[in-house]
Every structure is written in C-alpha cells, then in structure tokens.
Coordinates of C-alpha atoms and ligand atoms in Angstrom, one line a residue:
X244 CA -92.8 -100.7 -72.0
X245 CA -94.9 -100.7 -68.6
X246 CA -94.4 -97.9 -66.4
X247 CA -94.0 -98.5 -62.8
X248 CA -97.7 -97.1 -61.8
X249 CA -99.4 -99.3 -64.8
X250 CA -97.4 -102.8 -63.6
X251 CA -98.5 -101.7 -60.0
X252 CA -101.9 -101.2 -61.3
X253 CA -101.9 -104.8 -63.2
X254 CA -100.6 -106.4 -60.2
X255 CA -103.9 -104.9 -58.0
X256 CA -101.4 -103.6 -55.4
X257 CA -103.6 -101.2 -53.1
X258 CA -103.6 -97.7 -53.9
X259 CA -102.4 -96.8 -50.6
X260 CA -99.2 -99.2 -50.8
X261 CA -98.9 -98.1 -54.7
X262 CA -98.3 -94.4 -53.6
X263 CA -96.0 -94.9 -51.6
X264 CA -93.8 -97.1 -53.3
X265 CA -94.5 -94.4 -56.2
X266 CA -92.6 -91.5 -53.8
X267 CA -90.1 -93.9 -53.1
X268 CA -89.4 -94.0 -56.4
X269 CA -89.1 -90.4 -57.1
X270 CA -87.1 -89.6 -54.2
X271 CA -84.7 -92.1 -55.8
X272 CA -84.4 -90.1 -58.8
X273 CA -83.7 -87.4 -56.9
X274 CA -81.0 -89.4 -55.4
X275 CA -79.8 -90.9 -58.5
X276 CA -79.3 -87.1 -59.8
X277 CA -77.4 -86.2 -56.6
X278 CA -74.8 -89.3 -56.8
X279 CA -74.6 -88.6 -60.4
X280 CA -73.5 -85.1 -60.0
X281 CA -70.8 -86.5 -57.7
X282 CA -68.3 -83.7 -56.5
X283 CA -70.0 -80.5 -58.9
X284 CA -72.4 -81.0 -56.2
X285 CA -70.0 -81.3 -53.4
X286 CA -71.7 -84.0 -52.0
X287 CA -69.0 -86.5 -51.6
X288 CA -66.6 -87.0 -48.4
X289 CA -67.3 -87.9 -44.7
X290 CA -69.2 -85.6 -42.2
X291 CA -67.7 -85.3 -38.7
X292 CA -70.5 -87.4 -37.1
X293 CA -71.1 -91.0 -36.2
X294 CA -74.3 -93.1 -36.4
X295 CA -75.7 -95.3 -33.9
X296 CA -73.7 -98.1 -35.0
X297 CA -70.4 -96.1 -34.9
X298 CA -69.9 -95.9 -38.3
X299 CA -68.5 -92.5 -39.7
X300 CA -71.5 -91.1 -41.8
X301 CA -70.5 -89.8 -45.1
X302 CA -72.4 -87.1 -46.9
X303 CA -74.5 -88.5 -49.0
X304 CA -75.7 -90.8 -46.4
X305 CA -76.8 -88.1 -44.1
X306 CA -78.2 -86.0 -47.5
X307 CA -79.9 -89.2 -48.7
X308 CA -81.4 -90.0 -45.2
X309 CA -83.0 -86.6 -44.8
X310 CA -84.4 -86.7 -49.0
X311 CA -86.4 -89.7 -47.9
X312 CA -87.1 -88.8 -44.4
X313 CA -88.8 -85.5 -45.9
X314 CA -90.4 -87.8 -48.6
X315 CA -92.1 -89.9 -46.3
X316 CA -93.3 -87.4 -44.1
X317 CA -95.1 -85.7 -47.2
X318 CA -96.7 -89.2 -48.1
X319 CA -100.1 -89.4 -45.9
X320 CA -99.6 -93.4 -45.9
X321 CA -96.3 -94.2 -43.6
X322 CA -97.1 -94.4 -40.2
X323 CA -93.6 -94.6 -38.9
X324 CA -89.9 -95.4 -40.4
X325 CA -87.0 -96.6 -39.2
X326 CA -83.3 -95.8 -40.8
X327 CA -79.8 -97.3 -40.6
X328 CA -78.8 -93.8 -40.4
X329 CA -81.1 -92.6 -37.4
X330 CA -80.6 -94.0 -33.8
X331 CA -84.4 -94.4 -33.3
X332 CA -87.9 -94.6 -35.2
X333 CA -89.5 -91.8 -36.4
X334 CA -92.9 -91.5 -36.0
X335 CA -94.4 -89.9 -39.5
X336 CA -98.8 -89.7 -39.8
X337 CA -101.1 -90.8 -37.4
X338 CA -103.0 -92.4 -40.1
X339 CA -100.4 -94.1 -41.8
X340 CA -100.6 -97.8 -42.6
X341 CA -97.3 -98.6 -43.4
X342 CA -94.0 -98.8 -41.7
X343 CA -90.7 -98.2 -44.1
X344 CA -86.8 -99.3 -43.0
X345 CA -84.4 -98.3 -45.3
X346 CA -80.3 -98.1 -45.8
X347 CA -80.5 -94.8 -47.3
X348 CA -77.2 -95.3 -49.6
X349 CA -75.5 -99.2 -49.0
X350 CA -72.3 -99.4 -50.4
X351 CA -70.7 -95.5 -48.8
X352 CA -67.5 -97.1 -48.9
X353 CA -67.8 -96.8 -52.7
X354 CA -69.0 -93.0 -53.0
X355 CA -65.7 -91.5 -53.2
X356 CA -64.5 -94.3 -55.8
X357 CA -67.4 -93.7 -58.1
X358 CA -68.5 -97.1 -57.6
X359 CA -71.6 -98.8 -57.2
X360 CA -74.3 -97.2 -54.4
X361 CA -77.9 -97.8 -53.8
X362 CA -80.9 -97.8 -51.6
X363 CA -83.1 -100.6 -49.8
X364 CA -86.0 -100.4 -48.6
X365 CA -88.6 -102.7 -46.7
X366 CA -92.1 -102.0 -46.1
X367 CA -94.1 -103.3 -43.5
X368 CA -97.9 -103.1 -42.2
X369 CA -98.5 -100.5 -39.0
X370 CA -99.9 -102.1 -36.2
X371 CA -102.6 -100.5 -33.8
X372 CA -101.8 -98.6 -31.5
X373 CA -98.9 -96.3 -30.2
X374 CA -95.7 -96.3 -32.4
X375 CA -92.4 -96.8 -30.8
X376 CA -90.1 -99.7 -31.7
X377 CA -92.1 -102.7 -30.9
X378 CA -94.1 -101.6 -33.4
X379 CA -91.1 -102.7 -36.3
X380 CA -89.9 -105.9 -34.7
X381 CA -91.7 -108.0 -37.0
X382 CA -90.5 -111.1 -39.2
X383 CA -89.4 -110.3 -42.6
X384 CA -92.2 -112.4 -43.7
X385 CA -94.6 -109.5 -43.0
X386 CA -93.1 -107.3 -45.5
X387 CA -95.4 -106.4 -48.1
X388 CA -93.3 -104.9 -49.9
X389 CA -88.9 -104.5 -50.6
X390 CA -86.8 -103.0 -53.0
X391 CA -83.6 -101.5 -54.1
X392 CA -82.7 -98.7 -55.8
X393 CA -79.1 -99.3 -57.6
X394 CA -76.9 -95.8 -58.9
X395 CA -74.9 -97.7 -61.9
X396 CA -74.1 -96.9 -65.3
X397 CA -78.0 -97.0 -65.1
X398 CA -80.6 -96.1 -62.6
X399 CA -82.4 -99.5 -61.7
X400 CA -84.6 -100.6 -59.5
X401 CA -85.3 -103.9 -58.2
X402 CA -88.8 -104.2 -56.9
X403 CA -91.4 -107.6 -55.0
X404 CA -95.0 -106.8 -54.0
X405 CA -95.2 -110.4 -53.3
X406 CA -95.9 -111.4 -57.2
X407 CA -92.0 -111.9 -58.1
X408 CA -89.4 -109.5 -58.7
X409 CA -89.4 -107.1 -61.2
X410 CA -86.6 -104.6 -62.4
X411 CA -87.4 -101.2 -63.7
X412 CA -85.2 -99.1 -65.6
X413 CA -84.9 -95.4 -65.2
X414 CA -85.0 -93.6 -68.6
X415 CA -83.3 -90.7 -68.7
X416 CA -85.6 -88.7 -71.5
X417 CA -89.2 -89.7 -69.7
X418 CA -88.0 -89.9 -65.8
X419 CA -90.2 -92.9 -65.7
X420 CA -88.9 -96.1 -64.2
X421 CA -89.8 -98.6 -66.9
X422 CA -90.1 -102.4 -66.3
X423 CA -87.4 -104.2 -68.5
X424 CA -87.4 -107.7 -66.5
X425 CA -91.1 -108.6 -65.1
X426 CA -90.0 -112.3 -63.8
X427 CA -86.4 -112.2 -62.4
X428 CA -85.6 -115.5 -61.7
X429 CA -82.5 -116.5 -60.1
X430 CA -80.6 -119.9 -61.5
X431 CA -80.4 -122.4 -58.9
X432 CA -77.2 -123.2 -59.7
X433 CA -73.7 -121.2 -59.9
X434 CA -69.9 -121.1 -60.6
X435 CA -69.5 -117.3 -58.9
X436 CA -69.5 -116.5 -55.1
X437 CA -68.9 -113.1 -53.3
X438 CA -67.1 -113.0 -50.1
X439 CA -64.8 -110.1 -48.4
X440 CA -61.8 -112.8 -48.4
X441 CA -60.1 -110.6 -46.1
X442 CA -61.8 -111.8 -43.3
X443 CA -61.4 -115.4 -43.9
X444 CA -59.4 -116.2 -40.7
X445 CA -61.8 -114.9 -38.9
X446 CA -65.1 -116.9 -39.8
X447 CA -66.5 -119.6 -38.1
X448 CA -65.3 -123.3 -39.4
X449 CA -68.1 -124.7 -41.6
X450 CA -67.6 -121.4 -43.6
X451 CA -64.2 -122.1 -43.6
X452 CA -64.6 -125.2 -45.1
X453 CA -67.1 -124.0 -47.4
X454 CA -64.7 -121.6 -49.1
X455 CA -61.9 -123.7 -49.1
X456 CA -63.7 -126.1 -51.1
X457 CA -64.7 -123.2 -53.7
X458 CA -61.0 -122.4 -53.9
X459 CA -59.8 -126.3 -54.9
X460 CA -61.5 -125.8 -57.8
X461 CA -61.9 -129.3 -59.9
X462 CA -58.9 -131.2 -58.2
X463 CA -61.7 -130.4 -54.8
X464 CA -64.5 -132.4 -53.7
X465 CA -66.9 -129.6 -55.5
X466 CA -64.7 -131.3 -59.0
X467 CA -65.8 -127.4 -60.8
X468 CA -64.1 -124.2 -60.5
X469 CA -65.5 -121.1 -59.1
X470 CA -65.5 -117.7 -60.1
X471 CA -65.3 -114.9 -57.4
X472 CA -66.8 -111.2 -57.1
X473 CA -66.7 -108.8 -54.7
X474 CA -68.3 -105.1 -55.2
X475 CA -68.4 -104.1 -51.5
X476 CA -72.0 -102.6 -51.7
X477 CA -74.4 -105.7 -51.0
X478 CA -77.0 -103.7 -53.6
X479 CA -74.5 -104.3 -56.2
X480 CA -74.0 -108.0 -55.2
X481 CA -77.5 -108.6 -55.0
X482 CA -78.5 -107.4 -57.8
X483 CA -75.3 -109.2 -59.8
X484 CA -77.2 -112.4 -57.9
X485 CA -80.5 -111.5 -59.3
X486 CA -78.9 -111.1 -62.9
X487 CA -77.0 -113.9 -63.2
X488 CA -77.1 -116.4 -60.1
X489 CA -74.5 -116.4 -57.6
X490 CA -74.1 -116.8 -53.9
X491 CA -73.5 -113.6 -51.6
X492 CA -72.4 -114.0 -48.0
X493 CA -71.5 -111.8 -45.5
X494 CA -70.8 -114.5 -42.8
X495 CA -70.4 -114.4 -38.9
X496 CA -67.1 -113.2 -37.6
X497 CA -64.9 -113.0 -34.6
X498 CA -62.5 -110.1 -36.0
X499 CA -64.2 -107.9 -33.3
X500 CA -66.5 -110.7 -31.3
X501 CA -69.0 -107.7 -30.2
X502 CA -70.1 -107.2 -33.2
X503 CA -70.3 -110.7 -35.2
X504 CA -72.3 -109.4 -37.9
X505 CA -72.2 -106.9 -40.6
X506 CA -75.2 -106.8 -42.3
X507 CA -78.3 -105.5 -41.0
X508 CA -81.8 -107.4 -40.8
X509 CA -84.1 -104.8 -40.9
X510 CA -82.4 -102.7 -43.8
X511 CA -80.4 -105.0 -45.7
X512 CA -80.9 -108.5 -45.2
X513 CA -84.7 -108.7 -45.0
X514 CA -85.6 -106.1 -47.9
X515 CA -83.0 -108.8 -50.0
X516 CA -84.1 -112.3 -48.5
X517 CA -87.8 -111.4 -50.0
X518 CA -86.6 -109.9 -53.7
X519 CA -84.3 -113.2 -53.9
X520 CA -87.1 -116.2 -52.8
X521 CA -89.4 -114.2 -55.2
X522 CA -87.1 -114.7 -57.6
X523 CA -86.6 -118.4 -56.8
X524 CA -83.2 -117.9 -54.4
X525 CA -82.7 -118.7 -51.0
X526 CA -81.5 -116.6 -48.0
X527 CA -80.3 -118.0 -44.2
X528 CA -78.1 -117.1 -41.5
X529 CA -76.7 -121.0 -41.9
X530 CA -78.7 -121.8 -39.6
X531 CA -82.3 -120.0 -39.8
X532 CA -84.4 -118.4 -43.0
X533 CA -84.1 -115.0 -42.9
X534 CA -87.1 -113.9 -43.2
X535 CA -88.2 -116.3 -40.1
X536 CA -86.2 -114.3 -37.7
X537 CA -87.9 -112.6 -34.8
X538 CA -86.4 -109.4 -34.6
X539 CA -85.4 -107.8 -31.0
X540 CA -83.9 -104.4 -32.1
X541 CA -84.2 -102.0 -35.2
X542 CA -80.4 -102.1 -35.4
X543 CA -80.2 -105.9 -35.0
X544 CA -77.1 -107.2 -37.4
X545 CA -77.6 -110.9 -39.2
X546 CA -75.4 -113.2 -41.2
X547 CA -76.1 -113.5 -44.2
X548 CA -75.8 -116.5 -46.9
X549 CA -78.2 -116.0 -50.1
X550 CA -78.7 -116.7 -53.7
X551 CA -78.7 -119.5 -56.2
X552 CA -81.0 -122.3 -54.6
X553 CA -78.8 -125.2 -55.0
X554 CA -75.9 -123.5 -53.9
X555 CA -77.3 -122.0 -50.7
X556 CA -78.3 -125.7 -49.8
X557 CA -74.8 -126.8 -50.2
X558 CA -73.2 -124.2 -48.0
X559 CA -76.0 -124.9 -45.5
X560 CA -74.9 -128.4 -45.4
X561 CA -71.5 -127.3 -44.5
X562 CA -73.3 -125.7 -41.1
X563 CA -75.5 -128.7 -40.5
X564 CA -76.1 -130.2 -37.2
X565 CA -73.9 -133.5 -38.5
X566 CA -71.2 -130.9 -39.1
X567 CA -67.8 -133.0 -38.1
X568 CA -65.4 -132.0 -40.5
X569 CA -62.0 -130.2 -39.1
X570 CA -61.5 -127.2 -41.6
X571 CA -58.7 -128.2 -44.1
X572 CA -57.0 -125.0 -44.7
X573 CA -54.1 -123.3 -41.7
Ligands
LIG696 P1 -73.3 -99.5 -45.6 O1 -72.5 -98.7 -46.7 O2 -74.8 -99.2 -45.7 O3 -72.8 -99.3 -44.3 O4 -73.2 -101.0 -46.0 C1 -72.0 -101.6 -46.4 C2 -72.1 -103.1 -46.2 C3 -72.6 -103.9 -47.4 O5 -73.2 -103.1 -48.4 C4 -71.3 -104.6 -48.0 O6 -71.6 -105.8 -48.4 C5 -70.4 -104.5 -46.8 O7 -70.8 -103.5 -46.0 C6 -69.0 -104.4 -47.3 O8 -68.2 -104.2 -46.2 P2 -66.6 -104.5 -46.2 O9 -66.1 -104.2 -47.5 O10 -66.1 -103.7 -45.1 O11 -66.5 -106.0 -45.9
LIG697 MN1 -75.8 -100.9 -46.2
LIG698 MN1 -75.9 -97.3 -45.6

C-alpha cells in the first residue's frame, strides 16, 4: 500500500504544498494518540474559557489548537492560519505560501462520550502583501488543498489535492497513513439523511417540507423510505457521506435568529464542500454552491446541505425560486 508521501509524489503535488500537508498529518497522530488516551491523560472536560463564538472550549480543543498552532509555525511553508478556536489570524513565516484554517477537534460535544472527533482543515494560497484577514477571505474554490482527520475505531484521514478524494489509514505498527480508498466516489443517490431533528420547528419552510417528505416514507410523494443518522460531529457525517452516500444538512434556523447558522465556512463547510464534489457530491446553502461564496469574515457561519448528487438536487428543488408549497406538517 502507498504511503501518503509516495501518492503525494504520484500525484506531482508541489513539494512545498506536500510538506505541509505531511506535518499536518503528523500532528494528527499526535492528536489521535491524545484522544485515544482519553482521561489517563486527563485531557477530557471543559476549560473555564470561551471562544470567539461563545462556545465553552473544552480541553482538547484548546490542547489540539495549540499542537497544530506550534506545528505550523515549525513548517517554513504557512504564511498565516486561521482557527475556529482563535479570535483572529495568526501570522506564521514571512515566506510562507500557504494559508491553513482548521476546526482543530469538530465534534467536542462527543469527547466526553468517547464518540467520534476529528479535525479539518483547508489550505489556501498566501497572497502578496501584508497578512491580516483580507488576506483569508477567499472562495472555497481557491483551496488547493482540504482534509479531515477522523479519531474512530481507526485513525483516518480523508484527503483532495484537487485529483479526487483519497482516504488513508493510520497503521498502528508503521505510523504511516496508508492509502486504502484512492477514488472515493460518493453514490448520487440515497435512502439515509442526517439532520439534528431537534431543531425542526425552527427551520425555514422548504426544509420543512423537505423533511417531511423523507419522513412519509413510501405512502409520501418520495414513494421510498428513508433511513436517518445523526453522529453530532459533521467529520463523522461526512465521512459516513463519503462511505456510503447520504445527505448531511445543518440547515438555517431561527432558534436564536442572531446566529442562523451553525456550521462554519471557512473550517467546516469549505474544507467538506471540496472533498465531497471531488468525490462526485454536491454541497449548497439551498441557494448558492458553497464553494462560490465570497467570504466577509474568518468566523462567517453557512448552511449547509451536501452529499449524494441526486439528492442534494431534490432538496434544492424544495428551496427553488417557484417554491409555493405551504409546509404540510403543524
Ligand atoms: P464543533 O465541535 O467544532 O463546535 O462543531 C460541532 C458542530 C458539527 O460538527 C455538528 O454537525 C454540529 O455542531 C452538531 O451540533 P448539535 O448537535 O448542537 O446540533
Ligand atoms: Mn466543528
Ligand atoms: Mn471545533
């Protein structure tokens, strides 16, 4: 089996970009060795600090932050990076020519559980000149590079360059990350969808109606019944997408209407938009492409509908312009 280096090395990725993806993966070792060792490491439980987007930070998401911080800033090639967990960019080397954003561990709800965690990253070209946030406010489409690292019964990661999506296994006896799947492809159609249900009252009404329509099942207009998911870390529903079709949303909603989003662009849904349309999928808002979206903050949030082709079209024809349908559930 390939290592990582040699498939980056057959896919004539520059050396510059190769490296660095390279220390990404090692600091995700190092990560994947922290999580596993769970409480005989005493990393689990919440700190007593807030990030930039109120959240409580737990503290593996402040340890995990700092592990690639420090990883970075020993790699000559990252110019700058930008982290769900710091309020603003960090400038790294002068000379770098890449800019990272990451979610150092998506899914912290699921730390203390034992449950699925991972990171994402998203790699983007440095521009000239001066770094401050400007500088990272670029479509997702400029990405030339995205990944996720998951924590699961094994270490995996899910990786695009641009030439597909590959997944890469971590073996335990070599420490390399070995490539197991070089051509992910996603099916373009599905019987499963993921959804926090909990929040259904509170979406808008083509989503609504969307759902609803899962939910009837074959006496509905969809005449097929539906399977559901939900593993609260978008890694793990990702990479259950990438595995074995789906769709994933994480739709707008008015449970607190100043913040209508959950997911963020530059850390979550843009790193995922490119591994799933590299592997044949689809990812919107319900109303844009992803990866179209002119950014106007680092910390910008985004809804998020992505996955199986065919199914992504269908719920997007549920938000279409012609859209005239009262929603048929209370
Ligand atoms: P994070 O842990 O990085 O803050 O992200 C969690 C996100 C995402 O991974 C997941 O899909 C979603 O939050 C789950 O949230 P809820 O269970 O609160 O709906
Ligand atoms: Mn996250
Ligand atoms: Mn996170």
């Amino acid at each position: 089996m390939q290592t990582l280096a040699q498939t980056l090395t057959s896919q004539a990725v520059k050396d510059s970009l190769a490296q660095l993806l390279l220390s990404l993966a090692d600091t995700s070792k190092a990560i994947s060795s922290a999580v596993r060792h769970g409480a005989l490491a005493g990393v689990l439980g919440a700190t007593e600090q807030e990030n930039v987007q109120g959240e409580t930070q737990k503290k593996l998401d402040v340890i995990t932050n700092d592990m690639l911080k420090d990883a970075l800033k020993a790699e000559g090639n990252v110019r700058g990076l930008a982290s769900e967990e710091e309020d603003y960019v960090v400038e790294v080397s002068p000379q770098g020519e890449y800019l990272v954003c990451f979610d150092p561990l998506d899914g912290s709800s699921n730390i203390d559980i034992n449950s699925l965690v991972g990171t994402i990253f998203s790699v983007l070209p440095a521009p000239e000149g001066e770094l401050n946030e400007q500088s990272f406010l670029q479509a997702g489409r400029q990405q030339v590079a995205a990944g996720y690292v998951l924590y699961g019964p094994s270490t995996m990661m899910a990786l695009t360059t641009g030439q597909g999506t590959q997944f890469y296994t971590l073996d335990p006896e070599s420490g390399e990350f070995l490539l197991t799947n070089d051509n992910v492809q996603i099916t373009p159609d599905t019987a499963e969808f993921a959804i926090n249900m909990s929040n259904q009252r509170f979406w808008e009404a083509p989503m609504q109606t969307y759902i609803a329509d899962l939910l009837l099942g074959k006496i509905g207009p969809r005449e097929q019944s539906f399977n559901m998911r939900w593993i609260a870390a978008m890694v793990g529903d990702v990479h259950r997408v990438l595995c074995r079709g789906g769709i994933f949303t994480y739709p707008t909603d008015n449970k607190n209407p100043a913040k209508p989003f959950k997911l963020r662009l530059m850390y979550e849904a843009n790193p995922m938009a490119f591994l799933v349309e590299q592997a044949g999928g689809k990812a919107s808002t319900g109303y844009e492409t992803i990866m179209d979206i002119q950014p106007s903050e680092i910390h910008q949030r985004v809804a998020v509908i992505l996955g199986s082709r065919n199914e992504v079209d269908m719920c997007l024809s549920y938000h279409g312009e012609d859209y005239s349908q009262e929603p048929n559930i209370d």
